mmCIF file of C-alpha atoms in Angstrom:
data_model
loop_
_atom_site.group_PDB
_atom_site.id
_atom_site.type_symbol
_atom_site.label_atom_id
_atom_site.label_comp_id
_atom_site.label_asym_id
_atom_site.label_seq_id
_atom_site.Cartn_x
_atom_site.Cartn_y
_atom_site.Cartn_z
ATOM 1 C CA MET Z 1 0.000 0.000 0.000
ATOM 2 C CA ILE Z 2 1.268 3.446 -0.967
ATOM 3 C CA THR Z 3 0.083 6.564 0.885
ATOM 4 C CA ILE Z 4 1.256 10.106 0.154
ATOM 5 C CA ARG Z 5 1.884 12.614 2.947
ATOM 6 C CA ARG Z 6 1.511 15.849 0.984
ATOM 7 C CA SER Z 7 3.963 18.700 1.395
ATOM 8 C CA ASP Z 8 1.244 21.264 2.114
ATOM 9 C CA GLN Z 9 -0.060 19.118 4.995
ATOM 10 C CA ARG Z 10 3.192 19.521 6.919
ATOM 11 C CA GLY Z 11 3.663 21.914 9.787
ATOM 12 C CA HIS Z 12 5.116 25.195 8.524
ATOM 13 C CA PHE Z 13 6.712 28.134 10.324
ATOM 14 C CA ASP Z 14 8.498 31.102 8.770
ATOM 15 C CA HIS Z 15 10.573 32.842 11.439
ATOM 16 C CA GLY Z 16 12.348 35.090 8.935
ATOM 17 C CA TRP Z 17 15.817 33.684 9.558
ATOM 18 C CA LEU Z 18 14.379 30.128 9.480
ATOM 19 C CA ASN Z 19 11.760 28.792 7.076
ATOM 20 C CA THR Z 20 10.912 25.293 8.306
ATOM 21 C CA TYR Z 21 8.553 22.445 7.377
ATOM 22 C CA HIS Z 22 7.841 19.582 9.791
ATOM 23 C CA THR Z 23 6.779 16.227 8.338
ATOM 24 C CA PHE Z 24 6.066 14.928 11.856
ATOM 25 C CA SER Z 25 4.955 16.607 15.075
ATOM 26 C CA PHE Z 26 7.779 18.815 16.327
ATOM 27 C CA ASP Z 27 8.114 21.786 18.672
ATOM 28 C CA GLN Z 28 5.046 24.032 18.110
ATOM 29 C CA TYR Z 29 3.524 21.705 15.486
ATOM 30 C CA TYR Z 30 1.368 18.827 16.724
ATOM 31 C CA ASP Z 31 -0.614 16.313 14.682
ATOM 32 C CA PRO Z 32 -1.518 13.070 16.497
ATOM 33 C CA ARG Z 33 -1.707 11.274 13.126
ATOM 34 C CA TYR Z 34 1.934 12.069 12.391
ATOM 35 C CA MET Z 35 4.047 11.561 15.504
ATOM 36 C CA GLY Z 36 6.627 9.681 13.438
ATOM 37 C CA PHE Z 37 6.762 6.529 11.346
ATOM 38 C CA ARG Z 38 8.192 3.369 12.884
ATOM 39 C CA ASN Z 39 11.572 4.491 14.343
ATOM 40 C CA LEU Z 40 11.670 7.590 12.152
ATOM 41 C CA ARG Z 41 10.768 10.485 14.449
ATOM 42 C CA VAL Z 42 11.624 13.762 12.663
ATOM 43 C CA ILE Z 43 12.082 15.013 9.109
ATOM 44 C CA ASN Z 44 12.467 18.786 9.149
ATOM 45 C CA GLU Z 45 13.144 20.707 5.947
ATOM 46 C CA ASP Z 46 14.978 23.866 6.988
ATOM 47 C CA SER Z 47 16.081 26.923 5.046
ATOM 48 C CA VAL Z 48 18.388 29.075 7.187
ATOM 49 C CA ALA Z 49 19.293 32.674 6.359
ATOM 50 C CA ALA Z 50 22.882 33.734 5.724
ATOM 51 C CA GLY Z 51 24.874 34.151 8.910
ATOM 52 C CA ARG Z 52 22.124 32.693 11.106
ATOM 53 C CA GLY Z 53 21.568 29.314 12.728
ATOM 54 C CA PHE Z 54 20.671 27.260 15.774
ATOM 55 C CA PRO Z 55 22.572 28.258 18.932
ATOM 56 C CA LYS Z 56 24.050 25.613 21.191
ATOM 57 C CA HIS Z 57 21.352 23.317 22.580
ATOM 58 C CA GLY Z 58 21.109 19.808 23.964
ATOM 59 C CA HIS Z 59 19.777 16.412 22.877
ATOM 60 C CA ARG Z 60 19.632 12.954 24.449
ATOM 61 C CA ASP Z 61 18.965 9.439 23.132
ATOM 62 C CA MET Z 62 18.446 10.325 19.473
ATOM 63 C CA GLU Z 63 20.232 9.509 16.207
ATOM 64 C CA ILE Z 64 20.432 12.802 14.302
ATOM 65 C CA ILE Z 65 21.256 12.838 10.577
ATOM 66 C CA THR Z 66 21.815 16.037 8.613
ATOM 67 C CA TYR Z 67 21.592 16.025 4.807
ATOM 68 C CA ILE Z 68 22.463 19.228 2.924
ATOM 69 C CA LEU Z 69 20.618 20.147 -0.267
ATOM 70 C CA GLU Z 70 22.148 23.578 -0.940
ATOM 71 C CA GLY Z 71 24.694 25.765 0.786
ATOM 72 C CA ALA Z 72 26.898 24.874 3.741
ATOM 73 C CA LEU Z 73 26.304 24.316 7.456
ATOM 74 C CA LYS Z 74 28.862 24.801 10.224
ATOM 75 C CA HIS Z 75 28.675 22.266 13.067
ATOM 76 C CA GLU Z 76 30.209 22.449 16.557
ATOM 77 C CA ASP Z 77 29.495 20.202 19.541
ATOM 78 C CA SER Z 78 30.466 19.453 23.118
ATOM 79 C CA MET Z 79 32.451 16.388 21.974
ATOM 80 C CA GLY Z 80 34.961 18.756 20.372
ATOM 81 C CA ASN Z 81 33.843 18.225 16.772
ATOM 82 C CA GLY Z 82 33.808 21.111 14.329
ATOM 83 C CA SER Z 83 33.079 20.796 10.629
ATOM 84 C CA VAL Z 84 31.360 22.309 7.621
ATOM 85 C CA ILE Z 85 28.756 20.127 5.905
ATOM 86 C CA ARG Z 86 28.025 20.582 2.196
ATOM 87 C CA PRO Z 87 25.800 18.865 -0.401
ATOM 88 C CA GLY Z 88 26.713 15.188 -0.571
ATOM 89 C CA ASP Z 89 27.940 15.142 3.022
ATOM 90 C CA VAL Z 90 26.029 13.078 5.581
ATOM 91 C CA GLN Z 91 26.450 13.904 9.252
ATOM 92 C CA ARG Z 92 25.404 11.463 11.996
ATOM 93 C CA MET Z 93 25.376 12.432 15.632
ATOM 94 C CA SER Z 94 24.325 9.963 18.326
ATOM 95 C CA ALA Z 95 23.187 12.111 21.234
ATOM 96 C CA GLY Z 96 23.129 9.177 23.681
ATOM 97 C CA THR Z 97 23.598 10.258 27.307
ATOM 98 C CA GLY Z 98 23.650 13.891 26.201
ATOM 99 C CA VAL Z 99 25.391 16.267 23.827
ATOM 100 C CA ARG Z 100 25.218 19.990 23.120
ATOM 101 C CA HIS Z 101 25.721 21.343 19.611
ATOM 102 C CA SER Z 102 25.175 24.346 17.374
ATOM 103 C CA GLU Z 103 24.444 24.519 13.648
ATOM 104 C CA GLN Z 104 25.105 27.767 11.774
ATOM 105 C CA ASN Z 105 24.878 28.796 8.141
ATOM 106 C CA ALA Z 106 28.521 28.854 7.053
ATOM 107 C CA SER Z 107 27.836 31.625 4.504
ATOM 108 C CA ASP Z 108 27.196 35.316 5.135
ATOM 109 C CA ARG Z 109 25.616 35.668 1.669
ATOM 110 C CA GLU Z 110 23.461 32.628 0.848
ATOM 111 C CA ARG Z 111 20.838 30.544 2.598
ATOM 112 C CA VAL Z 112 21.491 26.902 3.482
ATOM 113 C CA HIS Z 113 18.787 24.316 2.676
ATOM 114 C CA LEU Z 114 18.852 21.024 4.552
ATOM 115 C CA LEU Z 115 16.947 18.046 5.896
ATOM 116 C CA GLN Z 116 17.327 17.241 9.578
ATOM 117 C CA ILE Z 117 16.353 13.675 10.457
ATOM 118 C CA TRP Z 118 15.889 12.097 13.870
ATOM 119 C CA ILE Z 119 15.777 8.325 14.376
ATOM 120 C CA LEU Z 120 14.984 6.656 17.696
ATOM 121 C CA PRO Z 121 17.947 4.452 18.742
ATOM 122 C CA HIS Z 122 17.522 0.804 19.728
ATOM 123 C CA THR Z 123 19.334 1.477 23.016
ATOM 124 C CA VAL Z 124 19.155 4.436 25.398
ATOM 125 C CA GLY Z 125 22.153 5.717 27.324
ATOM 126 C CA LEU Z 126 24.702 5.204 24.541
ATOM 127 C CA GLU Z 127 27.979 7.069 24.589
ATOM 128 C CA PRO Z 128 27.625 10.166 22.377
ATOM 129 C CA SER Z 129 29.439 9.934 19.045
ATOM 130 C CA TYR Z 130 29.818 11.759 15.742
ATOM 131 C CA GLU Z 131 30.509 10.768 12.153
ATOM 132 C CA GLN Z 132 30.569 12.546 8.803
ATOM 133 C CA LYS Z 133 31.049 11.067 5.335
ATOM 134 C CA ALA Z 134 30.798 12.368 1.778
ATOM 135 C CA PHE Z 135 28.855 10.769 -1.093
ATOM 136 C CA THR Z 136 29.420 12.447 -4.437
ATOM 137 C CA GLU Z 137 26.561 13.233 -6.784
ATOM 138 C CA ASP Z 138 27.984 10.653 -9.208
ATOM 139 C CA GLU Z 139 27.639 8.008 -6.465
ATOM 140 C CA ARG Z 140 23.982 8.936 -5.972
ATOM 141 C CA ARG Z 141 23.031 9.590 -9.590
ATOM 142 C CA GLY Z 142 20.775 7.038 -11.268
ATOM 143 C CA ARG Z 143 20.877 4.628 -8.330
ATOM 144 C CA LEU Z 144 19.900 4.202 -4.702
ATOM 145 C CA ARG Z 145 23.144 4.803 -2.818
ATOM 146 C CA LEU Z 146 23.180 3.528 0.756
ATOM 147 C CA ILE Z 147 24.349 6.395 3.000
ATOM 148 C CA ALA Z 148 23.419 5.217 6.534
ATOM 149 C CA SER Z 149 22.967 1.760 8.047
ATOM 150 C CA GLU Z 150 23.065 -0.123 11.330
ATOM 151 C CA ASP Z 151 26.283 -1.969 10.491
ATOM 152 C CA GLY Z 152 28.070 0.800 8.580
ATOM 153 C CA ARG Z 153 28.332 -1.336 5.451
ATOM 154 C CA GLU Z 154 29.379 0.061 2.079
ATOM 155 C CA GLY Z 155 31.177 2.952 3.722
ATOM 156 C CA THR Z 156 28.043 4.454 5.249
ATOM 157 C CA VAL Z 157 27.589 6.341 8.483
ATOM 158 C CA GLN Z 158 26.472 3.981 11.252
ATOM 159 C CA VAL Z 159 23.187 4.474 13.127
ATOM 160 C CA HIS Z 160 22.082 2.632 16.241
ATOM 161 C CA GLN Z 161 18.847 1.309 14.768
ATOM 162 C CA ASP Z 162 17.649 -1.236 12.194
ATOM 163 C CA VAL Z 163 17.300 1.207 9.321
ATOM 164 C CA SER Z 164 18.882 1.531 5.893
ATOM 165 C CA LEU Z 165 18.878 5.024 4.390
ATOM 166 C CA PHE Z 166 19.416 5.496 0.659
ATOM 167 C CA ALA Z 167 19.869 8.676 -1.399
ATOM 168 C CA SER Z 168 19.249 9.065 -5.105
ATOM 169 C CA VAL Z 169 19.566 11.803 -7.721
ATOM 170 C CA LEU Z 170 17.508 11.050 -10.829
ATOM 171 C CA ALA Z 171 17.187 12.766 -14.195
ATOM 172 C CA ALA Z 172 13.703 13.028 -15.671
ATOM 173 C CA GLY Z 173 12.656 9.600 -16.971
ATOM 174 C CA GLU Z 174 15.234 7.622 -14.969
ATOM 175 C CA GLN Z 175 14.006 4.722 -12.826
ATOM 176 C CA VAL Z 176 15.389 2.776 -9.878
ATOM 177 C CA GLU Z 177 13.961 -0.216 -8.030
ATOM 178 C CA HIS Z 178 14.139 -1.336 -4.421
ATOM 179 C CA ALA Z 179 13.217 -4.856 -3.322
ATOM 180 C CA MET Z 180 11.246 -4.828 -0.064
ATOM 181 C CA ASP Z 181 10.734 -7.438 2.603
ATOM 182 C CA GLN Z 182 6.948 -7.282 2.989
ATOM 183 C CA GLN Z 183 7.388 -7.369 6.772
ATOM 184 C CA ARG Z 184 9.330 -4.087 6.605
ATOM 185 C CA TYR Z 185 8.264 -0.536 5.910
ATOM 186 C CA ALA Z 186 9.586 2.348 3.852
ATOM 187 C CA TRP Z 187 9.362 6.101 3.841
ATOM 188 C CA ILE Z 188 10.465 8.078 0.782
ATOM 189 C CA GLN Z 189 11.064 11.806 1.181
ATOM 190 C CA VAL Z 190 11.089 13.841 -2.039
ATOM 191 C CA ALA Z 191 13.802 16.429 -1.500
ATOM 192 C CA ARG Z 192 13.545 17.977 -4.967
ATOM 193 C CA GLY Z 193 11.527 17.542 -8.140
ATOM 194 C CA ALA Z 194 8.839 14.894 -8.609
ATOM 195 C CA ILE Z 195 8.729 11.092 -8.746
ATOM 196 C CA ASN Z 196 6.297 8.246 -9.284
ATOM 197 C CA VAL Z 197 6.355 5.344 -6.814
ATOM 198 C CA ASN Z 198 4.560 2.263 -8.129
ATOM 199 C CA GLY Z 199 2.448 4.631 -10.218
ATOM 200 C CA GLU Z 200 1.691 7.151 -7.449
ATOM 201 C CA ARG Z 201 3.045 10.665 -8.015
ATOM 202 C CA ALA Z 202 4.876 12.509 -5.245
ATOM 203 C CA ASP Z 203 6.209 16.054 -5.534
ATOM 204 C CA GLN Z 204 8.862 18.067 -3.726
ATOM 205 C CA GLY Z 205 8.296 17.944 0.034
ATOM 206 C CA ASP Z 206 5.928 14.970 -0.151
ATOM 207 C CA GLY Z 207 6.513 11.830 1.895
ATOM 208 C CA VAL Z 208 5.626 8.385 0.532
ATOM 209 C CA ILE Z 209 4.510 5.801 3.112
ATOM 210 C CA VAL Z 210 5.072 2.197 2.014
ATOM 211 C CA VAL Z 211 3.443 -0.772 3.768
ATOM 212 C CA GLY Z 212 3.247 -4.383 2.557
ATOM 213 C CA GLU Z 213 4.987 -3.876 -0.799
ATOM 214 C CA SER Z 214 7.519 -6.352 -2.216
ATOM 215 C CA ASN Z 215 9.100 -4.047 -4.779
ATOM 216 C CA LEU Z 216 9.311 -0.299 -5.296
ATOM 217 C CA ARG Z 217 9.627 1.169 -8.775
ATOM 218 C CA ILE Z 218 10.668 4.790 -8.478
ATOM 219 C CA SER Z 219 10.773 6.897 -11.639
ATOM 220 C CA ALA Z 220 11.534 10.588 -11.990
ATOM 221 C CA ALA Z 221 8.653 12.627 -13.403
ATOM 222 C CA GLU Z 222 11.194 15.472 -13.558
ATOM 223 C CA ASP Z 223 14.744 15.898 -12.272
ATOM 224 C CA ALA Z 224 14.563 14.735 -8.657
ATOM 225 C CA GLU Z 225 16.443 13.992 -5.446
ATOM 226 C CA LEU Z 226 15.083 11.657 -2.790
ATOM 227 C CA LEU Z 227 15.804 9.798 0.421
ATOM 228 C CA LEU Z 228 14.474 6.266 1.007
ATOM 229 C CA PHE Z 229 14.259 4.829 4.536
ATOM 230 C CA ASP Z 230 13.932 1.023 4.790
ATOM 231 C CA LEU Z 231 12.595 0.474 8.323
ATOM 232 C CA ALA Z 232 11.857 -2.422 10.659
#
């Protein structure tokens, strides 16, 4: 079964420096129908003004993945990590017993556009940790490139949960397929453009909920970028 969570149904707040869309209930946005999906808890699409960002704040017991669409994001945390994340980079931070971090637009001229993803870990009280890896556009183009997994296979960042996260960049008319265990679930987030999933169209910002399917045929209705979560 394929169900589309439409972009315009998401929570939306424009704070001037931050234009943000919440796929699931988050902060001031609450929808009891969308508290998360399986172990996927947050997908926030954020556009942050030049020179602005999120001041240092804390998290516990959450796997946090940041995926940049445009621009650059500067990261600092209480573990001593400091980096700049750009398109193609995947950042994973396991908050575990507690970590404080800040995220700032690295540019004083251009906005940064990103997806922030939270996944519930299989174990609470983990030691906080951080990881960042780069996946070129060529690696993601015309295929589903694994970028995060529980066991860190294929050079991915490692998350403490039974989830496989794939990224894909497709030209109009291109198609990829993903074999599904019918006992598992999938969520596809359309980051850019438009796709068809087993004949159902999804546009930029839409989420595709997949239950009980054995195979996913994903074709680009126009140039597109997407994330696919294969979930227990």
